[in-house]
Amino acid sequence: MTAKIKPSQGSPYARILGVGGYRPTRVVGNDEILKHIDSSDEWIRSRSGIATRHWAGPDETVAMMSVEASGKAIADAGIDPTQIGAVIVSTVSHFKQTPAIATEIADRVGAGRPAAFDISAGCAGFGYGLTLAKGLISEGSAEYVLVIGVERLSDLTDLEDRATAFLFGDGAGAVVVGPAKEPSIGPTVWGSEGDKSETIKQTVSWEEYRGRTDVTDVRFPAITQEGQAVFRWAVFEMAKVAQEALDKAGVSADDLDVFIPHQANMRIIDSMVKTLKLPENVTVARDVETTGNTSAASIPLAMERLLATGQAKSGDTALVIGFGAGLVYAATVVTLP
């Protein structure tokens, strides 16, 4: 006799219920970056829009920043930590291969015994995590999911690499995703272009670094990129992905209240706004100016700042898109918490 499996009892819809962020206390201006590269403040600002970034101190670990951001998100959502059924952490800067840092974070926030795992999807990681959270809620595996984007990219920055020394910052952003009575997270448009994986990469693999007999002549692994190739890809291809996400959600540019792209570069953001023909009344996140590129943390950090400063409000319709190393991308339309 063939057994019949009961259908899932999850909520048909999910939404972001709360958001929180953590930025390290140390603020690093362009003047400090210029001690290591032959450039100028004007060049850095004109090419990236970045004036300052936050770099973590010794005690501001990936786990510590995540716990701080998560605590704020849980409080903002108005739930008890024990109600969290899954913790998803997106990061490329947790240096232990195992165990997943999500397990430590889950314990420290008081979540009990949830599913907990890490994902590596670079700057698209938050979008990947959000999509997984929506699926877990829909199929009944968890009622509430904590999604975290966190990076200590200062640990992976080569201060003498003129193409990247000024780009990266540290921080953590978190959201709580839970059940909803109506669609509040649209279909995700995501994918990868592995043939372009060399455009953003780690300079030396951990295996190669370990295998060097004389590491005094070998720089610690860092992130590097082919700036122009990445810029062209982001400007021309990611606007198409963003438009597809709008179309799949049944939303037009005129319906949007907020645009929260990955905070990679101000020129990329401005170009996407122009290509998408966003109306002037749409609030655009430009957190990159003072936070730098924080990879997986950039979208939730930007979201948290827009809500905290009143530039966006609860219930606003927002288009979010992340893109980066892989090359990978993820875009969706959400209702802000």
Coordinates of C-alpha atoms in Angstrom, one line a residue:
M1 CA 0.0 0.0 0.0
T2 CA 1.4 3.4 -1.0
A3 CA 1.3 5.9 1.9
K4 CA -0.1 9.3 1.2
I5 CA 2.0 12.2 2.3
K6 CA 0.0 15.0 4.0
P7 CA 0.2 18.4 2.2
S8 CA 2.3 21.2 3.8
Q9 CA 0.5 23.4 6.3
G10 CA 2.5 26.6 5.8
S11 CA 1.2 30.1 5.2
P12 CA 0.6 30.7 1.5
Y13 CA 2.3 34.2 1.8
A14 CA 5.2 35.6 3.6
R15 CA 6.5 39.1 4.4
I16 CA 9.3 41.0 6.1
L17 CA 8.1 41.7 9.6
G18 CA 11.2 43.5 11.1
V19 CA 14.6 44.8 10.2
G20 CA 17.8 45.6 12.1
G21 CA 21.3 46.6 11.4
Y22 CA 24.8 47.0 12.9
R23 CA 27.6 49.2 11.7
P24 CA 31.0 49.0 13.4
T25 CA 32.0 52.0 15.5
R26 CA 35.2 52.8 13.5
V27 CA 34.5 55.1 10.6
V28 CA 37.2 55.1 7.9
G29 CA 37.5 58.1 5.6
N30 CA 39.1 58.2 2.1
D31 CA 42.1 60.0 3.6
E32 CA 43.0 56.8 5.4
I33 CA 42.7 54.7 2.2
L34 CA 44.9 57.2 0.3
K35 CA 47.8 56.4 2.6
H36 CA 48.1 53.1 0.7
I37 CA 47.2 53.8 -2.9
D38 CA 48.0 56.5 -5.5
S39 CA 44.7 58.2 -5.9
S40 CA 42.6 61.1 -4.6
D41 CA 39.4 61.7 -2.6
E42 CA 37.9 63.2 -5.8
W43 CA 38.7 60.1 -7.8
I44 CA 37.2 57.7 -5.2
R45 CA 34.0 59.8 -4.9
S46 CA 33.6 60.2 -8.6
R47 CA 34.1 56.5 -9.4
S48 CA 32.2 55.0 -6.5
G49 CA 30.4 57.7 -4.5
I50 CA 32.0 56.5 -1.3
A51 CA 33.1 59.0 1.3
T52 CA 33.4 56.7 4.3
R53 CA 33.0 53.1 5.3
H54 CA 32.9 51.2 8.7
W55 CA 35.6 48.7 9.6
A56 CA 35.1 46.3 12.4
G57 CA 37.4 46.2 15.5
P58 CA 38.7 43.0 17.1
D59 CA 35.6 42.4 19.1
E60 CA 33.2 43.2 16.3
T61 CA 33.2 39.7 14.8
V62 CA 30.8 38.2 12.2
A63 CA 28.8 36.6 15.0
M64 CA 28.8 39.7 17.3
M65 CA 27.6 42.0 14.5
S66 CA 24.9 39.5 13.4
V67 CA 23.6 39.1 16.9
E68 CA 23.3 42.8 17.4
A69 CA 21.4 43.3 14.1
S70 CA 19.3 40.2 14.7
G71 CA 18.2 41.4 18.1
K72 CA 16.9 44.6 16.6
A73 CA 15.1 42.8 13.8
I74 CA 13.4 40.4 16.3
A75 CA 12.3 43.3 18.5
D76 CA 11.1 45.2 15.4
A77 CA 9.0 42.2 14.4
G78 CA 7.5 41.9 17.8
I79 CA 8.1 38.1 18.2
D80 CA 9.9 36.0 20.8
P81 CA 13.2 34.5 19.6
T82 CA 11.9 31.0 20.5
Q83 CA 9.4 31.4 17.6
I84 CA 12.2 31.4 15.0
G85 CA 12.2 28.2 13.1
A86 CA 15.2 28.8 10.9
V87 CA 18.3 31.0 10.7
I88 CA 19.9 31.7 7.4
V89 CA 23.2 33.6 7.2
S90 CA 24.7 34.9 4.0
T91 CA 28.4 35.7 4.3
V92 CA 31.8 35.3 2.5
S93 CA 33.9 36.5 5.4
H94 CA 33.3 33.8 8.1
F95 CA 36.7 32.1 8.1
K96 CA 35.7 28.8 9.7
Q97 CA 34.7 26.2 7.1
T98 CA 32.6 24.5 9.8
P99 CA 30.4 24.7 11.8
A100 CA 28.1 27.2 10.1
I101 CA 28.2 30.6 12.0
A102 CA 24.3 30.5 11.8
T103 CA 24.3 27.9 14.5
E104 CA 26.2 30.1 17.0
I105 CA 24.0 33.1 16.1
A106 CA 20.8 31.1 16.6
D107 CA 22.0 30.1 20.1
R108 CA 23.1 33.6 21.0
V109 CA 19.8 35.2 20.0
G110 CA 17.9 32.7 22.0
A111 CA 16.2 31.0 19.1
G112 CA 16.2 27.5 20.7
R113 CA 16.8 24.7 18.2
P114 CA 16.0 26.1 14.7
A115 CA 17.4 25.0 11.4
A116 CA 20.5 27.0 10.9
F117 CA 22.8 27.2 7.9
D118 CA 25.1 29.6 5.9
I119 CA 25.0 30.4 2.3
S120 CA 27.6 31.9 0.0
A121 CA 26.1 34.0 -2.7
G122 CA 28.2 37.2 -2.4
C123 CA 26.4 40.4 -2.9
A124 CA 23.2 38.6 -3.9
G125 CA 23.2 36.7 -0.7
F126 CA 20.4 38.6 1.0
G127 CA 18.1 38.0 -1.9
Y128 CA 18.9 34.3 -1.9
G129 CA 18.2 34.1 1.8
L130 CA 14.9 36.0 1.5
T131 CA 13.8 33.6 -1.2
L132 CA 14.7 30.5 0.9
A133 CA 12.9 32.0 3.9
K134 CA 9.7 32.6 1.8
G135 CA 9.8 29.0 0.7
L136 CA 10.3 27.6 4.2
I137 CA 7.3 29.5 5.5
S138 CA 5.1 28.6 2.5
E139 CA 5.8 24.9 2.8
G140 CA 5.4 24.8 6.6
S141 CA 9.0 24.1 7.8
A142 CA 9.2 27.3 9.8
E143 CA 6.7 30.0 10.9
Y144 CA 9.4 32.7 11.3
V145 CA 12.8 32.8 9.6
L146 CA 15.7 35.1 10.6
V147 CA 17.7 36.1 7.5
I148 CA 21.1 37.8 8.0
G149 CA 23.6 39.4 5.6
V150 CA 26.9 40.0 7.4
E151 CA 30.5 40.8 6.3
R152 CA 33.9 41.7 7.6
L153 CA 35.3 42.6 4.2
S154 CA 38.1 44.6 5.7
D155 CA 39.7 41.2 6.5
L156 CA 39.6 40.5 2.7
T157 CA 40.7 43.9 1.5
D158 CA 44.1 44.5 -0.1
L159 CA 44.9 48.1 0.8
E160 CA 47.4 48.3 -2.1
D161 CA 44.9 47.2 -4.7
R162 CA 43.9 50.5 -6.3
A163 CA 40.8 48.8 -7.9
T164 CA 39.2 47.7 -4.6
A165 CA 41.0 49.2 -1.6
F166 CA 38.4 51.9 -1.2
L167 CA 35.3 49.8 -1.9
F168 CA 34.6 47.5 1.0
G169 CA 33.0 48.0 4.4
D170 CA 31.8 45.9 7.3
G171 CA 28.4 45.4 8.9
A172 CA 25.4 43.2 9.5
G173 CA 21.8 43.5 8.4
A174 CA 19.0 41.2 9.5
V175 CA 15.3 40.7 8.8
V176 CA 12.6 38.5 10.3
V177 CA 10.3 36.9 7.7
G178 CA 7.0 35.5 8.8
P179 CA 3.5 34.6 7.6
A180 CA 1.3 37.2 5.8
K181 CA -2.4 37.5 4.7
E182 CA -1.5 38.8 1.3
P183 CA 1.5 38.6 -1.1
S184 CA 4.3 40.7 0.3
I185 CA 7.4 39.1 -1.2
G186 CA 7.1 38.8 -5.0
P187 CA 8.6 36.1 -7.3
T188 CA 12.4 36.1 -7.3
V189 CA 14.3 36.6 -10.5
W190 CA 17.7 35.0 -9.7
G191 CA 20.5 33.3 -11.6
S192 CA 24.2 33.0 -12.3
E193 CA 26.7 33.6 -15.1
G194 CA 29.6 31.4 -14.2
D195 CA 31.4 32.2 -17.3
K196 CA 32.2 35.6 -15.7
S197 CA 33.3 34.2 -12.4
E198 CA 36.8 35.5 -12.8
T199 CA 35.7 39.1 -12.8
I200 CA 35.2 39.1 -9.0
K201 CA 37.3 36.6 -7.1
Q202 CA 39.6 35.8 -4.2
T203 CA 43.1 36.5 -5.2
V204 CA 44.6 33.2 -3.8
S205 CA 42.6 30.1 -2.7
W206 CA 43.0 29.0 0.9
E207 CA 44.5 25.8 -0.3
E208 CA 47.1 27.6 -2.4
Y209 CA 47.8 29.9 0.5
R210 CA 48.3 27.0 2.9
G211 CA 50.5 25.3 0.4
R212 CA 53.1 28.1 0.2
T213 CA 56.2 27.2 2.1
D214 CA 57.2 30.8 2.5
V215 CA 54.2 33.0 3.1
T216 CA 56.2 36.1 3.8
D217 CA 56.2 36.8 0.1
V218 CA 52.5 35.9 -0.3
R219 CA 49.7 38.4 0.5
F220 CA 46.8 37.2 2.6
P221 CA 43.9 36.3 0.3
A222 CA 41.8 39.3 -0.7
I223 CA 38.9 40.1 -3.0
T224 CA 39.8 41.6 -6.3
Q225 CA 37.7 42.5 -9.4
E226 CA 37.9 43.7 -13.0
G227 CA 36.2 47.0 -12.4
Q228 CA 35.1 47.9 -15.9
A229 CA 33.8 44.5 -16.7
V230 CA 31.7 44.4 -13.5
F231 CA 30.5 47.9 -14.1
R232 CA 29.2 47.1 -17.6
W233 CA 27.6 43.9 -16.5
A234 CA 25.8 45.5 -13.6
V235 CA 24.6 48.6 -15.5
F236 CA 23.4 46.8 -18.6
E237 CA 22.3 43.4 -17.4
M238 CA 21.0 44.0 -13.9
A239 CA 18.5 46.7 -15.0
K240 CA 17.0 43.9 -17.2
V241 CA 16.8 41.6 -14.2
A242 CA 15.2 44.4 -12.1
Q243 CA 12.6 45.0 -14.8
E244 CA 11.8 41.3 -14.9
A245 CA 11.2 41.3 -11.2
L246 CA 8.8 44.2 -11.5
D247 CA 7.0 42.4 -14.3
K248 CA 6.7 39.1 -12.4
A249 CA 5.3 41.0 -9.4
G250 CA 2.8 42.8 -11.6
V251 CA 4.2 46.1 -10.5
S252 CA 5.3 49.0 -12.7
A253 CA 8.0 51.6 -12.0
D254 CA 5.2 54.1 -11.3
D255 CA 3.9 51.8 -8.5
L256 CA 7.1 51.8 -6.6
D257 CA 7.8 53.8 -3.5
V258 CA 11.4 52.7 -2.9
F259 CA 14.4 51.2 -4.8
I260 CA 17.0 49.4 -2.8
P261 CA 19.8 48.0 -5.0
H262 CA 23.0 46.4 -3.7
Q263 CA 25.2 49.2 -2.5
A264 CA 28.1 48.5 -4.8
N265 CA 28.7 51.8 -6.5
M266 CA 26.8 55.1 -6.8
R267 CA 27.3 55.3 -10.6
I268 CA 25.8 51.8 -11.0
I269 CA 22.8 52.8 -8.8
D270 CA 22.2 56.1 -10.7
S271 CA 22.5 54.3 -14.1
M272 CA 19.9 51.7 -13.0
V273 CA 17.6 54.4 -11.9
K274 CA 17.9 56.0 -15.3
T275 CA 17.5 52.8 -17.3
L276 CA 14.4 51.7 -15.3
K277 CA 12.9 55.2 -15.7
L278 CA 12.0 55.5 -12.1
P279 CA 9.9 58.5 -11.2
E280 CA 11.5 61.2 -9.1
N281 CA 9.2 60.4 -6.2
V282 CA 10.7 56.9 -5.8
T283 CA 13.1 56.9 -2.8
V284 CA 16.5 55.5 -3.8
A285 CA 18.9 53.9 -1.3
R286 CA 22.3 55.5 -1.5
D287 CA 23.8 54.1 1.7
V288 CA 27.0 53.3 -0.2
E289 CA 28.2 56.9 0.4
T290 CA 28.8 56.3 4.1
T291 CA 28.8 52.5 4.5
G292 CA 30.7 51.4 1.4
N293 CA 30.1 48.0 -0.2
T294 CA 29.1 45.5 2.5
S295 CA 28.2 42.7 0.1
A296 CA 25.4 40.5 1.6
A297 CA 24.7 43.1 4.3
S298 CA 24.2 46.0 2.0
I299 CA 20.5 45.7 1.2
P300 CA 19.2 45.1 4.7
L301 CA 21.5 47.8 6.1
A302 CA 20.2 50.3 3.5
M303 CA 16.6 49.2 4.2
E304 CA 17.1 49.7 7.9
R305 CA 18.5 53.2 7.4
L306 CA 15.7 54.3 5.1
L307 CA 13.1 53.3 7.6
A308 CA 15.0 54.7 10.6
T309 CA 15.4 58.1 8.9
G310 CA 11.8 58.3 7.7
Q311 CA 12.8 58.2 4.0
A312 CA 10.7 55.1 3.6
K313 CA 7.8 53.9 5.7
S314 CA 6.1 50.7 6.7
G315 CA 3.9 49.3 3.9
D316 CA 5.9 50.9 1.1
T317 CA 6.5 48.9 -2.1
A318 CA 10.2 48.3 -2.7
L319 CA 12.2 46.8 -5.5
V320 CA 15.4 45.1 -4.1
I321 CA 18.2 43.6 -6.2
G322 CA 21.6 42.2 -5.3
F323 CA 24.4 41.2 -7.7
G324 CA 28.0 40.3 -7.5
A325 CA 30.7 37.6 -7.3
G326 CA 29.8 34.4 -9.2
L327 CA 28.5 36.3 -11.1
V328 CA 25.1 35.9 -9.3
Y329 CA 22.0 38.0 -8.9
A330 CA 18.6 38.1 -7.2
A331 CA 15.8 40.6 -7.5
T332 CA 12.3 40.8 -6.0
V333 CA 9.6 43.3 -5.0
V334 CA 8.7 43.4 -1.3
T335 CA 6.5 45.3 1.1
L336 CA 8.6 47.1 3.7
P337 CA 8.1 46.1 7.4

